[in-house]
PDB file of C-alpha atoms in Angstrom:
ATOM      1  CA  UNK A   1       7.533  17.249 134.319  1.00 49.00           C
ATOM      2  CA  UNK A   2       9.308  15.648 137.357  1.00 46.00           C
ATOM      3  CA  UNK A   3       9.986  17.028 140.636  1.00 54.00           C
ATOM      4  CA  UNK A   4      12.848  16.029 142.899  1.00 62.00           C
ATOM      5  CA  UNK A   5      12.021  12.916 144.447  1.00 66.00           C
ATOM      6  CA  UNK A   6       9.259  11.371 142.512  1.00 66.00           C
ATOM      7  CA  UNK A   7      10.221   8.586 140.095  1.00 74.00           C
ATOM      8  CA  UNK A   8       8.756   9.116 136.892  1.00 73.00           C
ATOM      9  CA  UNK A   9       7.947   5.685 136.173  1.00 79.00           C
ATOM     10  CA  UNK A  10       5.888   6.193 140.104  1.00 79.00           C
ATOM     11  CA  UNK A  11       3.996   9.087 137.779  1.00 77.00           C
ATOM     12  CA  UNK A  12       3.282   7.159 134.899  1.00 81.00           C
ATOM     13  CA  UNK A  13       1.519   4.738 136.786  1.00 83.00           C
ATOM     14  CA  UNK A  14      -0.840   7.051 138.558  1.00 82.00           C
ATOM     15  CA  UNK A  15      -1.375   8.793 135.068  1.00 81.00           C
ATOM     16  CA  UNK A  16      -2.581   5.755 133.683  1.00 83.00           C
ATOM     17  CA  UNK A  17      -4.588   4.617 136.439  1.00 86.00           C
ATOM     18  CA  UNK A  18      -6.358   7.713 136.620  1.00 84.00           C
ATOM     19  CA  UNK A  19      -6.843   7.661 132.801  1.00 81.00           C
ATOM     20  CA  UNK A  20      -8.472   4.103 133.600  1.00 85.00           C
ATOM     21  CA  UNK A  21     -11.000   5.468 136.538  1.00 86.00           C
ATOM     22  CA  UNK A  22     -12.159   8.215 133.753  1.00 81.00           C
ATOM     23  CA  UNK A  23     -12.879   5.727 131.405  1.00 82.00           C
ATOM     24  CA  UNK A  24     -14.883   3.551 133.579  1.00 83.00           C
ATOM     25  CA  UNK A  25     -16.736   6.472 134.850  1.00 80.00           C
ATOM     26  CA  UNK A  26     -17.085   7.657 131.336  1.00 76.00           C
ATOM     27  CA  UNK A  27     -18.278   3.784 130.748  1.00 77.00           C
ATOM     28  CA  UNK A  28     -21.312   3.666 132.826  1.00 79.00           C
ATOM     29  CA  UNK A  29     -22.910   6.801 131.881  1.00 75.00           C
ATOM     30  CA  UNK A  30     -22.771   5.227 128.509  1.00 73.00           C
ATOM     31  CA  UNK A  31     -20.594   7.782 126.937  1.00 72.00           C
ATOM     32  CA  UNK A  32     -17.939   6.337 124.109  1.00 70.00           C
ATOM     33  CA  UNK A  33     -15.024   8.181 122.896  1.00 68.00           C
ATOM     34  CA  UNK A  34     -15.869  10.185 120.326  1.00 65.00           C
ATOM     35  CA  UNK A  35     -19.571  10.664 120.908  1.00 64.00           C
ATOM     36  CA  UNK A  36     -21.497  13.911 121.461  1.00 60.00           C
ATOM     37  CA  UNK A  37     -22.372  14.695 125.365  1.00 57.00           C
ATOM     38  CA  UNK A  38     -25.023  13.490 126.615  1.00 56.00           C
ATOM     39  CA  UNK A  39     -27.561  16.152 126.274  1.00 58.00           C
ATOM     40  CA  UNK A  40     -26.559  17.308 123.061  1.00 56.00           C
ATOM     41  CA  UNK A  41     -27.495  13.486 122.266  1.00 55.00           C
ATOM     42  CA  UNK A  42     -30.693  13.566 123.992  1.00 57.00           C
ATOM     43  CA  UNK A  43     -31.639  17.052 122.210  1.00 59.00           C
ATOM     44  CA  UNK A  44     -31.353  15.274 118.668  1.00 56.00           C
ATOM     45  CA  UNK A  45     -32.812  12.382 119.857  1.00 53.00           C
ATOM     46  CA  UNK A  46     -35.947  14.543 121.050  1.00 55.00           C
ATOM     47  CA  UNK A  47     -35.816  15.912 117.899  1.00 56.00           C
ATOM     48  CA  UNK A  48     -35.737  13.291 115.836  1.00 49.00           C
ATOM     49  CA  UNK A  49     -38.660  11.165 117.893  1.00 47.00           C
ATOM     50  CA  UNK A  50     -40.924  14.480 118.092  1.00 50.00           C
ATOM     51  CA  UNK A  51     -44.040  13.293 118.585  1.00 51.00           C
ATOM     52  CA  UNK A  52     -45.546  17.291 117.597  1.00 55.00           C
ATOM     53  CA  UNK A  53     -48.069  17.934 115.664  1.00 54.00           C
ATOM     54  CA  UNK A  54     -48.721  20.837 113.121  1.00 60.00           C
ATOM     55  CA  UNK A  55     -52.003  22.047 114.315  1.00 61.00           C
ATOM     56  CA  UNK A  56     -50.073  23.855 117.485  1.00 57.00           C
ATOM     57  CA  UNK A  57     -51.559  21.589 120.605  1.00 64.00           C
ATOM     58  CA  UNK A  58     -47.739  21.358 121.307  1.00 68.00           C
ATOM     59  CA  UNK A  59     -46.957  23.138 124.258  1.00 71.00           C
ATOM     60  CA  UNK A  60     -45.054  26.177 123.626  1.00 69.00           C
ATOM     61  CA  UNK A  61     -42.982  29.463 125.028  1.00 78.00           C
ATOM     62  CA  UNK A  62     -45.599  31.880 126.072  1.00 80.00           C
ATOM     63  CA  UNK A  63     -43.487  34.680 124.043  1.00 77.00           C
ATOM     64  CA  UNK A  64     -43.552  32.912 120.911  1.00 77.00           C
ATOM     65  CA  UNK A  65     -47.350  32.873 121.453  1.00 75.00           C
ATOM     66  CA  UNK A  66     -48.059  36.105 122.039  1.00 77.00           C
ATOM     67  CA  UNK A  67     -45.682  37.304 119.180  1.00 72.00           C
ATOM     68  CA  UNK A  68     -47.749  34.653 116.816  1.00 76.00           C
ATOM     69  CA  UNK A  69     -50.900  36.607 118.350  1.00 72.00           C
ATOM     70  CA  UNK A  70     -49.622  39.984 117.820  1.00 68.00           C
ATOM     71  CA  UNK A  71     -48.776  38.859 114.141  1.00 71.00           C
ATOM     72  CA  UNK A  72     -51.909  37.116 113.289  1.00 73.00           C
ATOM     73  CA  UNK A  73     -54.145  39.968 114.429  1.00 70.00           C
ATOM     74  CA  UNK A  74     -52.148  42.652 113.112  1.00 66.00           C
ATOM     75  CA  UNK A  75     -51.358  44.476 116.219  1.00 65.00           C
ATOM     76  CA  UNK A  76     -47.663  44.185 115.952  1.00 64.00           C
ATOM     77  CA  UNK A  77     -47.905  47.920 114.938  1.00 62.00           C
ATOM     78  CA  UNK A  78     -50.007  49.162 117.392  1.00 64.00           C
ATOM     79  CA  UNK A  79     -47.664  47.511 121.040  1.00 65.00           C
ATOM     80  CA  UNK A  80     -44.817  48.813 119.410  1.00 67.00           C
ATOM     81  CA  UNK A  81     -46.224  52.260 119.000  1.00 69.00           C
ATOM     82  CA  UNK A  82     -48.009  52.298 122.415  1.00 71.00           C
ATOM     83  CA  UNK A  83     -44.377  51.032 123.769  1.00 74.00           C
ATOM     84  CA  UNK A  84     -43.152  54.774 122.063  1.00 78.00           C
ATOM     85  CA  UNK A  85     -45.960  56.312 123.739  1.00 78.00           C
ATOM     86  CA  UNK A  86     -45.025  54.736 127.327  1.00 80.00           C
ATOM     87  CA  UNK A  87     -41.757  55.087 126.924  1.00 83.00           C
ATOM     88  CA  UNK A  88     -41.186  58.863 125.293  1.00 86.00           C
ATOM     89  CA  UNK A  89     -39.216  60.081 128.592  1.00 86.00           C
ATOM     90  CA  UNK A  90     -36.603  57.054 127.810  1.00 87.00           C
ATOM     91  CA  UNK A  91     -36.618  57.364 124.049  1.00 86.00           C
ATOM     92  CA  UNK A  92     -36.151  61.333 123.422  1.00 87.00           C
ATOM     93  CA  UNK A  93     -34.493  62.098 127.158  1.00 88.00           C
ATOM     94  CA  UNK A  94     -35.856  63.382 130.233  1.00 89.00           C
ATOM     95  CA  UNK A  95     -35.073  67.268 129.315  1.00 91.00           C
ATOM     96  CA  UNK A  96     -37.196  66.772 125.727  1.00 90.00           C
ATOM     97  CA  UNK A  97     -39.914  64.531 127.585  1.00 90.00           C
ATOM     98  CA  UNK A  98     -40.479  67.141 130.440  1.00 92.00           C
ATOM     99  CA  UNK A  99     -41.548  69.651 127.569  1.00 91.00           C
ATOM    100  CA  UNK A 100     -43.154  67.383 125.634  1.00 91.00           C
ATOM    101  CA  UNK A 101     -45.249  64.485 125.188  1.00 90.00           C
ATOM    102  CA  UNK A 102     -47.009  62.043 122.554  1.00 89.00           C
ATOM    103  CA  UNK A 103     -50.814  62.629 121.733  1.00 88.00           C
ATOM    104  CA  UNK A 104     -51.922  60.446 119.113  1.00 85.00           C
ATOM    105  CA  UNK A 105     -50.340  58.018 116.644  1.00 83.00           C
ATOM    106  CA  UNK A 106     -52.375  57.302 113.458  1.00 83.00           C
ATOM    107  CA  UNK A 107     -51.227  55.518 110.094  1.00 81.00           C
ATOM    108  CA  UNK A 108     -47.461  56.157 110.943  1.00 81.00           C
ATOM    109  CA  UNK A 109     -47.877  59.320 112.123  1.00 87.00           C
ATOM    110  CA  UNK A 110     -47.120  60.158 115.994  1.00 86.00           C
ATOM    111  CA  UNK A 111     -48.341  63.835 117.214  1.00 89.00           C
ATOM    112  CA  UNK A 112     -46.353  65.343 119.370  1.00 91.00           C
ATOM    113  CA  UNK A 113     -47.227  68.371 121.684  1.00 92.00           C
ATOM    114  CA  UNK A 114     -44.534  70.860 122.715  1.00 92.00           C
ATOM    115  CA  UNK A 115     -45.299  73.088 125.940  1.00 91.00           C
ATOM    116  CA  UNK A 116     -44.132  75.709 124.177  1.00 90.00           C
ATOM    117  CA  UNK A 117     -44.067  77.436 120.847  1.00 90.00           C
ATOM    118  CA  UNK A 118     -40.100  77.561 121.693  1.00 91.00           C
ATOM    119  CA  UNK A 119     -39.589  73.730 122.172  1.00 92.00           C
ATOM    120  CA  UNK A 120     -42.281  73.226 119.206  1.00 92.00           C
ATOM    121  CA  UNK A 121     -39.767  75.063 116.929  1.00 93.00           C
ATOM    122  CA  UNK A 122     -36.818  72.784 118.575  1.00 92.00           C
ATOM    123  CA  UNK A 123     -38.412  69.909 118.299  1.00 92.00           C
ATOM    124  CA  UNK A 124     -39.227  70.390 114.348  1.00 93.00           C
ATOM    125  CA  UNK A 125     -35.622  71.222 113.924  1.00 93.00           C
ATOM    126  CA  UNK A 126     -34.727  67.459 115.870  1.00 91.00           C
ATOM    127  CA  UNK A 127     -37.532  65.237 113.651  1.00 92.00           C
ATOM    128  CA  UNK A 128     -34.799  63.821 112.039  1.00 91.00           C
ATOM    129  CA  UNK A 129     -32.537  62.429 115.321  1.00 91.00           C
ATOM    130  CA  UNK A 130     -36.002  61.699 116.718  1.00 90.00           C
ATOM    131  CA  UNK A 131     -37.208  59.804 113.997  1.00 89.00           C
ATOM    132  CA  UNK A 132     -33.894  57.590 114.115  1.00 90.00           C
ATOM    133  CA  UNK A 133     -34.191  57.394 117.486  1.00 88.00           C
ATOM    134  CA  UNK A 134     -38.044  55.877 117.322  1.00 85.00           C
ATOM    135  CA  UNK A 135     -36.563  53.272 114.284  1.00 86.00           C
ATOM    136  CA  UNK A 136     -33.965  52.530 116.811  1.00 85.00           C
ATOM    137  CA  UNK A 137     -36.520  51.783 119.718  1.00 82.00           C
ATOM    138  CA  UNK A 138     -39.659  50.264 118.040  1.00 78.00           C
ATOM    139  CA  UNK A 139     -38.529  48.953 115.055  1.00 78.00           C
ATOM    140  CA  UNK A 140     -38.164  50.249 111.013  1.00 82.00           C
ATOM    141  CA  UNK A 141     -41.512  51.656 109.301  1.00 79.00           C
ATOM    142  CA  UNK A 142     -43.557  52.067 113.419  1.00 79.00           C
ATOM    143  CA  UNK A 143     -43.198  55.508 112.976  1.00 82.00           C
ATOM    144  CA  UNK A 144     -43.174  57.156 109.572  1.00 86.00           C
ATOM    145  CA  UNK A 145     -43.654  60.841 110.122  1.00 88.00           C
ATOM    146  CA  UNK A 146     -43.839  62.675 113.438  1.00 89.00           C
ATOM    147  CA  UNK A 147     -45.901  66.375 113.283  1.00 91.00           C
ATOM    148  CA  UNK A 148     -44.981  68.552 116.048  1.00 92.00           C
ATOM    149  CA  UNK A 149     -47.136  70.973 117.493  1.00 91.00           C
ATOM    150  CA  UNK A 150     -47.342  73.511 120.017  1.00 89.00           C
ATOM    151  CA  UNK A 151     -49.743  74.560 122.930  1.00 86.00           C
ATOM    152  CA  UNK A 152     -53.246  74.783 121.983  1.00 78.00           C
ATOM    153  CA  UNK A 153     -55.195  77.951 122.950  1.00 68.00           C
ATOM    154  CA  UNK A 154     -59.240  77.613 122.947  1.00 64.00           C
ATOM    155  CA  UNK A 155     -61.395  77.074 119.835  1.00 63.00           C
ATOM    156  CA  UNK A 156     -64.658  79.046 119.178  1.00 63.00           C
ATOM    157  CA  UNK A 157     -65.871  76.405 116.889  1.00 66.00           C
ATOM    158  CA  UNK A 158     -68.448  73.918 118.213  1.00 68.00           C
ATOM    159  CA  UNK A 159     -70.420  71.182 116.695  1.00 67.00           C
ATOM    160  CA  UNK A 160     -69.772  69.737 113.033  1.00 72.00           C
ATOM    161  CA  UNK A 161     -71.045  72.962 111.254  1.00 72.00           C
ATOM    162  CA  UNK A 162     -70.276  76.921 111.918  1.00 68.00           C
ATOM    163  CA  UNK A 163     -72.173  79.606 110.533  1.00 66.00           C
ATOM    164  CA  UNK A 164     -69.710  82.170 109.029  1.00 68.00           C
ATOM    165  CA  UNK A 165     -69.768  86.143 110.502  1.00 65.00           C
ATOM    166  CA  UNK A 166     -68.427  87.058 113.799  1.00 63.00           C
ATOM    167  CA  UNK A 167     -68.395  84.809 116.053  1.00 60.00           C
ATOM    168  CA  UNK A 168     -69.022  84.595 120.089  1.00 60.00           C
ATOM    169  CA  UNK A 169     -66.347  87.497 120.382  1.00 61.00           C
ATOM    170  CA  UNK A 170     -68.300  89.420 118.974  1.00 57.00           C
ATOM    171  CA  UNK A 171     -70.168  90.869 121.970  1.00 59.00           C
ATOM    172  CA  UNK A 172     -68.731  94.210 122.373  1.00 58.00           C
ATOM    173  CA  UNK A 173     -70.534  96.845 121.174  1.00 51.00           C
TER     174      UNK A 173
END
């Protein structure tokens, strides 16, 4: 493309002098044309001159380590259900966290206790979203079954064994 008052030939020549200083630049960083970038060449290079080792001295990412931890012990599980249990509020939504809450998770199974017998009914007609919602968050087969229940009210029973008859009600009369 010319412009009024530049010779094209006068263009040429600072194309192909400028084409020459990029090529002697190119030059002395070693680069040929052709070749791969620099540090996608010193990446294979690494690679292929590893000097690692197979019994893990190597230093690695501190997440990889603790997810090779977590999967070694058998606790990978057990974060992701305690992450359900610390975040509930963010998982079900503040109005279904501020009437209920998590209580125990055990084999699969996370307990859940409503604040009301109202919101325990409208939570067992929700297992289903929330379920999808906890495979969506911690990851497929964390949470298996969730059993929702409602306020508890005092128990009479006490110790490992009852004696049947009445019971410490039984006082009037």
């Amino acid at each position: 493309m010319t412009t009024e008052g530049v010779d094209p030939r006068e263009a040429d020549v600072a194309a192909a002098a400028a084409l020459a200083r990029a090529r002697a630049s190119a030059a002395e960083k070693g680069l040929r044309p052709g070749s791969a970038p620099r540090r996608k060449r010193r990446r294979a290079i690494e690679q292929a001159y590893s000097t690692s080792t197979k019994d893990g001295r190597d230093p690695a990412l501190i997440g990889e380590q603790i997810d090779r931890l977590l999967l070694d012990r058998g606790w990978n599980v057990d974060v992701s259900a305690g992450a359900v249990m610390g975040r509930w509020s963010v998982i079900v939504g503040a109005d279904v966290a501020a009437h209920s809450a998590p209580i125990t998770f055990t084999d699969g199974e996370l307990l859940v206790r409503a604040d009301s017998t109202a919101w325990a009914t409208q939570l067992r007609h929700m297992v289903s979203t929330l379920l999808a919602r906890l495979e969506a968050e911690a990851g497929p087969g964390v949470v298996t079954s969730l059993r929702i229940v409602g306020p508890s009210s005092p128990s009479w029973r006490r110790g490992p064994r009852r004696a049947a008859g009445p019971g410490p009600r039984d006082t009037y009369g």
